PDB file of C-alpha atoms and ligand atoms in Angstrom:
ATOM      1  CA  UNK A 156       0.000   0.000   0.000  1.00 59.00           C
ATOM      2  CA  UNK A 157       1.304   3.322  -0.788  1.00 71.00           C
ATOM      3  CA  UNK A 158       2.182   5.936   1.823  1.00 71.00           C
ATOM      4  CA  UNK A 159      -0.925   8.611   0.875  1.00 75.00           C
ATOM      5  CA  UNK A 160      -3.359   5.483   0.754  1.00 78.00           C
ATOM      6  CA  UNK A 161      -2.192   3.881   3.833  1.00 77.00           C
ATOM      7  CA  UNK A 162      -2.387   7.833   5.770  1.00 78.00           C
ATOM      8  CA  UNK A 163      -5.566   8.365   4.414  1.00 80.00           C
ATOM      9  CA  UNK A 164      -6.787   5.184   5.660  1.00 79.00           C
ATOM     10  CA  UNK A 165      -5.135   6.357   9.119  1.00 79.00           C
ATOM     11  CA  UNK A 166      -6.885   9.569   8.686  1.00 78.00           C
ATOM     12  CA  UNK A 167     -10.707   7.594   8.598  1.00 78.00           C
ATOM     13  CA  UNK A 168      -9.740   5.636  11.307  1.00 74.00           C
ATOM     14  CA  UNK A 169      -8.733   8.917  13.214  1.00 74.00           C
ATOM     15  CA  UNK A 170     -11.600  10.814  12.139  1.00 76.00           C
ATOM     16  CA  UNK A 171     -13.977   8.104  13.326  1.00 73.00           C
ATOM     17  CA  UNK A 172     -12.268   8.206  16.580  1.00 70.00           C
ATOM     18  CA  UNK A 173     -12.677  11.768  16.943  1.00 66.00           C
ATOM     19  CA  UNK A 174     -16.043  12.002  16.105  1.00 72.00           C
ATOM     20  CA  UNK A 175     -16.699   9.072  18.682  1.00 66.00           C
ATOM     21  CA  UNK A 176     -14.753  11.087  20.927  1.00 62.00           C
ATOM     22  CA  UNK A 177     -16.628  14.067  20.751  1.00 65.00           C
ATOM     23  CA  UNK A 178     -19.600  12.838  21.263  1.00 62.00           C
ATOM     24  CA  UNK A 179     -18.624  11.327  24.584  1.00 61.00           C
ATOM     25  CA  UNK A 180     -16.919  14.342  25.357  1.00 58.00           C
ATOM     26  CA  UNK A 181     -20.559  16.012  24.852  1.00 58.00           C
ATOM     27  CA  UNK A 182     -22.600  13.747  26.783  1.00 58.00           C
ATOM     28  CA  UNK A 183     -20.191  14.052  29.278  1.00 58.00           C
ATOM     29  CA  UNK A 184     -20.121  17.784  29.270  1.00 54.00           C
ATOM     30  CA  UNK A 185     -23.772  17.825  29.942  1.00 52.00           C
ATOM     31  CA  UNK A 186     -24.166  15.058  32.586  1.00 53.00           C
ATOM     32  CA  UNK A 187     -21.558  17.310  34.365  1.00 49.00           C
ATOM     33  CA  UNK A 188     -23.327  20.767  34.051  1.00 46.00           C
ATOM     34  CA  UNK A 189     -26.560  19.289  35.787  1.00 42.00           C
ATOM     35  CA  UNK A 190     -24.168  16.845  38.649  1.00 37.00           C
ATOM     36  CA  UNK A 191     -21.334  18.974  38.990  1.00 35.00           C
ATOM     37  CA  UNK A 192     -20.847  18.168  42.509  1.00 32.00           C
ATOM     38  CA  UNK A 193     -20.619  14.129  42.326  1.00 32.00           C
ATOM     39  CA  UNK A 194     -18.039  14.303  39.727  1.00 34.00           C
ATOM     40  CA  UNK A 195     -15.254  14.318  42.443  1.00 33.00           C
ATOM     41  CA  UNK A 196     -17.168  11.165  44.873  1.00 33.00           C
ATOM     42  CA  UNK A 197     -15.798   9.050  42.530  1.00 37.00           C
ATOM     43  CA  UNK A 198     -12.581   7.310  44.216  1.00 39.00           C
ATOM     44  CA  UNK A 199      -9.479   7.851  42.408  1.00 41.00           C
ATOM     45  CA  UNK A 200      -8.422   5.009  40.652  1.00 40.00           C
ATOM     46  CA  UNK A 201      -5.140   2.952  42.049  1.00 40.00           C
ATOM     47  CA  UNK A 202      -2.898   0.903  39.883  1.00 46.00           C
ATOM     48  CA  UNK A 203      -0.156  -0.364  39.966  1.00 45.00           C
ATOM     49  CA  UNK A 204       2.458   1.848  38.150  1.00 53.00           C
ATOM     50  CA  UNK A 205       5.068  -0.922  37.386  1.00 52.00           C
ATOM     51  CA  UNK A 206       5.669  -4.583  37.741  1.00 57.00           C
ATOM     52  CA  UNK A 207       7.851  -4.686  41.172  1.00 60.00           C
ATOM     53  CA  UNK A 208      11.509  -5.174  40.978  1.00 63.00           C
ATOM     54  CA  UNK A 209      11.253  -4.385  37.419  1.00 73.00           C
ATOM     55  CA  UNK A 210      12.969  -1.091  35.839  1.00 85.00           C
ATOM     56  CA  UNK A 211      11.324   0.368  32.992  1.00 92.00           C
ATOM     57  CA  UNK A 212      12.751   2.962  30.965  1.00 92.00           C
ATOM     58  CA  UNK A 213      16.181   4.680  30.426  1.00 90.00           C
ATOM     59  CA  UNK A 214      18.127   6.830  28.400  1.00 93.00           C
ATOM     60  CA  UNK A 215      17.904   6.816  24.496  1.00 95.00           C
ATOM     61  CA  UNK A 216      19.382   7.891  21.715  1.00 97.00           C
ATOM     62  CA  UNK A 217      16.777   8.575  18.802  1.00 98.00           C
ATOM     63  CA  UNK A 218      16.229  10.861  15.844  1.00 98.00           C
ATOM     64  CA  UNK A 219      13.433  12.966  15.884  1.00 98.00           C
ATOM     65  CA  UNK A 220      10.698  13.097  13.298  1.00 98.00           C
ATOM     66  CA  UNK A 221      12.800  16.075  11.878  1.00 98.00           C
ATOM     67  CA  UNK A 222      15.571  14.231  11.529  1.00 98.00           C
ATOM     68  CA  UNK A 223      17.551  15.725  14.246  1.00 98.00           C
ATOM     69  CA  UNK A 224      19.378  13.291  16.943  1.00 98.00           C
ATOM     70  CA  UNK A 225      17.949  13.817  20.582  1.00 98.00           C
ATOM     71  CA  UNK A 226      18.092  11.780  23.489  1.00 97.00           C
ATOM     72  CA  UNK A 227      16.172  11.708  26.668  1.00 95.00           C
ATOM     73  CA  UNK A 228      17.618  14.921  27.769  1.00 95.00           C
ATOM     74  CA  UNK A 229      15.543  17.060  25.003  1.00 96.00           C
ATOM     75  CA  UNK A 230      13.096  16.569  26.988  1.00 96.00           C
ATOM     76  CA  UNK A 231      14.188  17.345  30.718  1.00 93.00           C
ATOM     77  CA  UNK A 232      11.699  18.532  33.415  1.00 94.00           C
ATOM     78  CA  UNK A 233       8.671  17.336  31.376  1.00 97.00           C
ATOM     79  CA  UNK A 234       6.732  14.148  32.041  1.00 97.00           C
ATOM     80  CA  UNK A 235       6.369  12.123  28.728  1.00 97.00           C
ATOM     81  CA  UNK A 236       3.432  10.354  27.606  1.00 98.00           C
ATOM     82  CA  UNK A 237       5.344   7.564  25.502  1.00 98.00           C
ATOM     83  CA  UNK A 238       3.684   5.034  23.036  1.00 98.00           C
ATOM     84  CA  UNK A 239       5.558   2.308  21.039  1.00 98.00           C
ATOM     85  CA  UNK A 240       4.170   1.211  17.568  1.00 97.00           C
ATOM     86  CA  UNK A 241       4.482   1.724  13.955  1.00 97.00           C
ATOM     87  CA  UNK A 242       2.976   3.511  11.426  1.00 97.00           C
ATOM     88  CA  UNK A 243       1.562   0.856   9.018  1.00 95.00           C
ATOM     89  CA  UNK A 244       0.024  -0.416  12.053  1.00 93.00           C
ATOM     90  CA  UNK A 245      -3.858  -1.073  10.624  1.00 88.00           C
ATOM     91  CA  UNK A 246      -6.025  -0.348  14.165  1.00 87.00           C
ATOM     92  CA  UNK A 247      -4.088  -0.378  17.479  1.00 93.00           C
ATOM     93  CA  UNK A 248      -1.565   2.157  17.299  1.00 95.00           C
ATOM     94  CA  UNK A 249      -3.856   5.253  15.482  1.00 96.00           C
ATOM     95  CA  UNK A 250      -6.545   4.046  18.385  1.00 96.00           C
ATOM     96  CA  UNK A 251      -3.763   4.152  21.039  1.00 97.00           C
ATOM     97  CA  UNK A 252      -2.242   7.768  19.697  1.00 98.00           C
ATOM     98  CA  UNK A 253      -5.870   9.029  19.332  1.00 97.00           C
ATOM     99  CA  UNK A 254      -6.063   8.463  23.107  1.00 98.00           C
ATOM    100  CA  UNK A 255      -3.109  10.365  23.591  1.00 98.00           C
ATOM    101  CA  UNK A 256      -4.247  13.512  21.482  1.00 98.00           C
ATOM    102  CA  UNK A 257      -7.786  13.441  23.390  1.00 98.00           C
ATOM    103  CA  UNK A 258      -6.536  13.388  26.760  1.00 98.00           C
ATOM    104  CA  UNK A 259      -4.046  15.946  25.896  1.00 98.00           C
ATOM    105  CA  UNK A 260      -6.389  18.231  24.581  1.00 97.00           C
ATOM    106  CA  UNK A 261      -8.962  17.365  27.721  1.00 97.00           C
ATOM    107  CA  UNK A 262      -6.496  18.149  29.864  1.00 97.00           C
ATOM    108  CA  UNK A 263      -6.024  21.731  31.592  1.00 95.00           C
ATOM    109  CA  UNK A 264      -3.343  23.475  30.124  1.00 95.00           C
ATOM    110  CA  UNK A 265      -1.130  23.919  32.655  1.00 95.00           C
ATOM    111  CA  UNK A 266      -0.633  20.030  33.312  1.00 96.00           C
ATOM    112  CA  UNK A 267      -0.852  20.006  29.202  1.00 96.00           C
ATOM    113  CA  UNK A 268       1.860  22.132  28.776  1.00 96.00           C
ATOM    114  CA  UNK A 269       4.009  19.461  31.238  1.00 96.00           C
ATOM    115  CA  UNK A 270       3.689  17.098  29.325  1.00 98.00           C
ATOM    116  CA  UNK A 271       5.788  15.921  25.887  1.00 98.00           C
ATOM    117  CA  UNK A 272       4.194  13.105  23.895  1.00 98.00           C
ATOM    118  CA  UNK A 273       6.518  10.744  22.159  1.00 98.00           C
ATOM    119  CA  UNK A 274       5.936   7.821  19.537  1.00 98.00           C
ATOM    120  CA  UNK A 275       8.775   5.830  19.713  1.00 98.00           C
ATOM    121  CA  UNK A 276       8.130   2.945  15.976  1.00 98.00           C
ATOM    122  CA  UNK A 277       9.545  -0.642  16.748  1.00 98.00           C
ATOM    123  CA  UNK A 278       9.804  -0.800  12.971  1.00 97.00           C
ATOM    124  CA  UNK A 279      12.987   1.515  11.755  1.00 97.00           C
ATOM    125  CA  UNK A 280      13.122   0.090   8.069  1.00 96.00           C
ATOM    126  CA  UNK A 281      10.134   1.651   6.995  1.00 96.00           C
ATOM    127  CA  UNK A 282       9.357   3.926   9.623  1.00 98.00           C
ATOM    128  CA  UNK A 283      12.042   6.934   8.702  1.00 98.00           C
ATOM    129  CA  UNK A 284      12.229  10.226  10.123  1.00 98.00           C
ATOM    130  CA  UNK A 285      10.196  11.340   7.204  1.00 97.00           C
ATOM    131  CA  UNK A 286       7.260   8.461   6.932  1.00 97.00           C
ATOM    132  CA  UNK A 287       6.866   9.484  11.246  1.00 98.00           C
ATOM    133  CA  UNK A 288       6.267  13.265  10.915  1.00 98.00           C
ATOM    134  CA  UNK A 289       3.661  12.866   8.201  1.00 97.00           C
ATOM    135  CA  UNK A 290       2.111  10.411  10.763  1.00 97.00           C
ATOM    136  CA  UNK A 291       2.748  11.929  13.467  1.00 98.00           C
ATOM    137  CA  UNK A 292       0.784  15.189  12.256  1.00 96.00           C
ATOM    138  CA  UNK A 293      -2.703  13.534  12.087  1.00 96.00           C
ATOM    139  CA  UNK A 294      -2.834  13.102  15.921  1.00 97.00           C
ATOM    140  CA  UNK A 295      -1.770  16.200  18.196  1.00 97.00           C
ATOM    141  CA  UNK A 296       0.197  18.839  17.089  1.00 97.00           C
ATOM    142  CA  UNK A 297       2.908  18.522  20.243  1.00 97.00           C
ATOM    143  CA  UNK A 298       3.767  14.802  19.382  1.00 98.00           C
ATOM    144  CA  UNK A 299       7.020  13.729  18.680  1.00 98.00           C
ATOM    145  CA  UNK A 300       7.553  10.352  16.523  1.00 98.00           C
ATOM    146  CA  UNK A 301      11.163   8.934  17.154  1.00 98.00           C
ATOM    147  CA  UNK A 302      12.801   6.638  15.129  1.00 98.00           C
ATOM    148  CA  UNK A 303      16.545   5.350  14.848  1.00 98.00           C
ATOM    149  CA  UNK A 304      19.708   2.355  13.232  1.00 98.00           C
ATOM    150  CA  UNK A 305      17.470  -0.512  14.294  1.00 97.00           C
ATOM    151  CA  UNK A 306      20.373  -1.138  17.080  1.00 97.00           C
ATOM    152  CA  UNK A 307      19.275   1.775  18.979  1.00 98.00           C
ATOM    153  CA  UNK A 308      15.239   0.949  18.716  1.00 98.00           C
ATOM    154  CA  UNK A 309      16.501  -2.424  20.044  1.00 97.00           C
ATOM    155  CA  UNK A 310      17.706  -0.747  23.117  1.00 97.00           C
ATOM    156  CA  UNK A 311      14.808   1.286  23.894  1.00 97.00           C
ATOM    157  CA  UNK A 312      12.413  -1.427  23.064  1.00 97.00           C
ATOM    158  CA  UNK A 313      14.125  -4.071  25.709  1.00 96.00           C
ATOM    159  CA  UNK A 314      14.508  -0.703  28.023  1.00 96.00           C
ATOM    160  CA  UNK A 315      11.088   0.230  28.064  1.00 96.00           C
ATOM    161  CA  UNK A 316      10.271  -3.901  27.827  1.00 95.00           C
ATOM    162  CA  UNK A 317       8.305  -3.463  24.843  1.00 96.00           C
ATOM    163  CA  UNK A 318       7.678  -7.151  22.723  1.00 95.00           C
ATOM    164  CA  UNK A 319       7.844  -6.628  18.766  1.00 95.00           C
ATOM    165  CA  UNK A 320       8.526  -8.896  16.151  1.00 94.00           C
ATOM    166  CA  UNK A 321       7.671  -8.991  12.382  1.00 93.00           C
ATOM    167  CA  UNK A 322       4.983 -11.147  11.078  1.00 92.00           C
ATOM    168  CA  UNK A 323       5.115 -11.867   7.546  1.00 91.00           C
ATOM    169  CA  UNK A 324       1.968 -11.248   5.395  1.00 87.00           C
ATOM    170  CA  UNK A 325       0.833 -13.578   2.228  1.00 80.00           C
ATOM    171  CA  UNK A 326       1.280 -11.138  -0.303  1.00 74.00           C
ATOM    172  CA  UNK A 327       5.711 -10.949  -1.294  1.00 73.00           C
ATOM    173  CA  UNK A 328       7.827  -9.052   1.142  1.00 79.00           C
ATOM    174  CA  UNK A 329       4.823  -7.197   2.758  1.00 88.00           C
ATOM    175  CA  UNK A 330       5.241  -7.313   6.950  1.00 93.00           C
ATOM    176  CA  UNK A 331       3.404  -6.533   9.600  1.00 93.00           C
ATOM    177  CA  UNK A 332       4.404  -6.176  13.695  1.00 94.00           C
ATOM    178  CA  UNK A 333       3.132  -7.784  16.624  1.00 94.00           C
ATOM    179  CA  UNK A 334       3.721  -5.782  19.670  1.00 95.00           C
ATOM    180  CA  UNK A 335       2.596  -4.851  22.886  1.00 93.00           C
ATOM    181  CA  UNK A 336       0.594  -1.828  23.244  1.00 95.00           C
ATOM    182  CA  UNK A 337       1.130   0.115  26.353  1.00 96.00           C
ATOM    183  CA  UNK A 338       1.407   4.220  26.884  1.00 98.00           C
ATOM    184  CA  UNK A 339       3.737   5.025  29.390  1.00 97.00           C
ATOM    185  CA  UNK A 340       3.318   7.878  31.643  1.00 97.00           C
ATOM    186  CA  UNK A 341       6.980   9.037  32.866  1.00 96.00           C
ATOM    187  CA  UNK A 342       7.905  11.077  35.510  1.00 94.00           C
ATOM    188  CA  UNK A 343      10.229  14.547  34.735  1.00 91.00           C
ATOM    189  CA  UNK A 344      12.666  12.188  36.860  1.00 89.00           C
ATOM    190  CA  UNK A 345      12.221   9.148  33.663  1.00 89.00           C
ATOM    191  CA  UNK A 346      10.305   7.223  35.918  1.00 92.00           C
ATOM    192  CA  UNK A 347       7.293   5.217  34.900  1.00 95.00           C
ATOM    193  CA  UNK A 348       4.106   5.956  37.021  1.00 95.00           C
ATOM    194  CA  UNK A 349       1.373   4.748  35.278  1.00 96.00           C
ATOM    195  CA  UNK A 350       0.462   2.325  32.367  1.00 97.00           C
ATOM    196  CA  UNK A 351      -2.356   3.024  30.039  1.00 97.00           C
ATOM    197  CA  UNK A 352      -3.610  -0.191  28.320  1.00 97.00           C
ATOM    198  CA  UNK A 353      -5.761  -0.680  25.198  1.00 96.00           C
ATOM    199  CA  UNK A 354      -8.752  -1.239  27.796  1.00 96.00           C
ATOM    200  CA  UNK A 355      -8.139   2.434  29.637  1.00 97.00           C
ATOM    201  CA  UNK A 356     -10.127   5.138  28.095  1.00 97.00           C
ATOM    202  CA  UNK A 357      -9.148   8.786  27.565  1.00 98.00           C
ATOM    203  CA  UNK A 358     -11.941   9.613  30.443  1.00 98.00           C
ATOM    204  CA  UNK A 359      -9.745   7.260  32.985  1.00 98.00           C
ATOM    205  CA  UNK A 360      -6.273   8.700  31.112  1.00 98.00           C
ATOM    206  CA  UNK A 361      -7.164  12.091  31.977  1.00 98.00           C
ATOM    207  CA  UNK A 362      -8.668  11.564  35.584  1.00 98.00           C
ATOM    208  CA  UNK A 363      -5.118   9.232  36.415  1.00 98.00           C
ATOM    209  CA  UNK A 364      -2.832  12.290  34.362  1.00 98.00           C
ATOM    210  CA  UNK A 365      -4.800  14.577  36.758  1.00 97.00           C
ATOM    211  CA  UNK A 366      -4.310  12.806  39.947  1.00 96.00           C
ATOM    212  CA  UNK A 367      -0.449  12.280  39.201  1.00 96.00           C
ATOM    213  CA  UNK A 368       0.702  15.698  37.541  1.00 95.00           C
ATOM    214  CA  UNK A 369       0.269  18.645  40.216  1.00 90.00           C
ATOM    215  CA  UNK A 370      -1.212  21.478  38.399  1.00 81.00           C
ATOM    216  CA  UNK A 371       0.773  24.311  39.777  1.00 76.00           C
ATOM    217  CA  UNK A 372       2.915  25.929  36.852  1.00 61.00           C
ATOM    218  CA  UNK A 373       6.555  25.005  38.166  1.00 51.00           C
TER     219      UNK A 373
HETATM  220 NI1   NI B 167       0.222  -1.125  16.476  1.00 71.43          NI
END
């Protein structure tokens, strides 16, 4: 599939998730004009941020989608919102970075403006810096897609324990990747302190982002 039929196909799948989004996002605005007062009964929800004894994350060296080099320093003092996937993905990852770009742009600004988005591809030979920032443009305009040799995404991806392989598809050399689909929410510090799986929706993103990311402005 060619690069302008397989974004445009992104694109529908985006556009339906917006539109599905919105209309949450209005049902929800007017349940909460009439019970204002019970949204915050609702107990926070607890989860557990990481699998014990096991260290997720570390420092990286990646080229942006502009082709420059960076490394986890770029983005010091921010917390990072960081999805692994790939761009000819056909469902998962445009569902997974549509969350991301929803809960961003439900979010207050001030926690909003903490936060960097990053979407790291687990497939370098097709994903180049090029192929990412065309992507990376039909979900929020503050994302960053990352891509690198395939020796470096090897590193992040067994850093940030992230499963990917290449399954091959009937028709010639065509591909496709199997990989686990988690959004990381890190610390300014690199740590991880929550997981957002396929199951969490943007409403629980956004309450969790809320609860862990102090609003004040420093
Ligand atoms: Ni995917």
């Amino acid at each position: 599939m060619d690069i302008k039929k397989r974004l445009l196909r992104t694109l529908i799948i985006v556009a339906i998730g917006l539109s599905i989004g919105a209309v949450i996002g209005l049902v929800q605005g007017l349940s909460q004009q009439n019970t204002a007062t019970v949204i915050d009964k609702g107990s926070t929800p607890v989860k557990t941020a990481s699998i014990p004894g096991v260290q997720i994350g570390g420092p990286f060296a990646l080229t942006d989608h502009n082709g420059n080099a960076v490394t986890e320093a770029d983005y010091n003092g921010l917390y990072k919102l960081i999805y692994f996937g790939f761009t000819y993905c056909p469902a998962i990852c445009p569902t997974e970075l549509q969350k991301v770009s929803a809960a961003l742009k439900q979010l207050d600004e001030a926690r909003m403006n903490k936060i960097q988005p990053l979407f790291v591809t687990i497939d370098p030979e097709r994903d180049t810096a090029e192929a990412m920032r065309s992507y990376v443009e039909l979900f929020h305009p503050k994302l960053i897609g990352l891509t690198g040799t395939p020796e470096q995404i090897e590193k992040v991806k067994s850093d940030y324990r992230i499963f990917a392989r290449k399954v091959a598809l009937d028709d010639d050399e065509d591909y496709t990747m199997d990989h686990s689909s988690f959004i990381y929410l890190m610390s300014s510090e690199n740590k991880v302190i929550s997981i957002y799986r396929i199951k969490d929706d943007v409403k629980y993103m956004v309450q969790d982002i809320t609860s862990k990311i102090p609003d004040t402005t420093q």
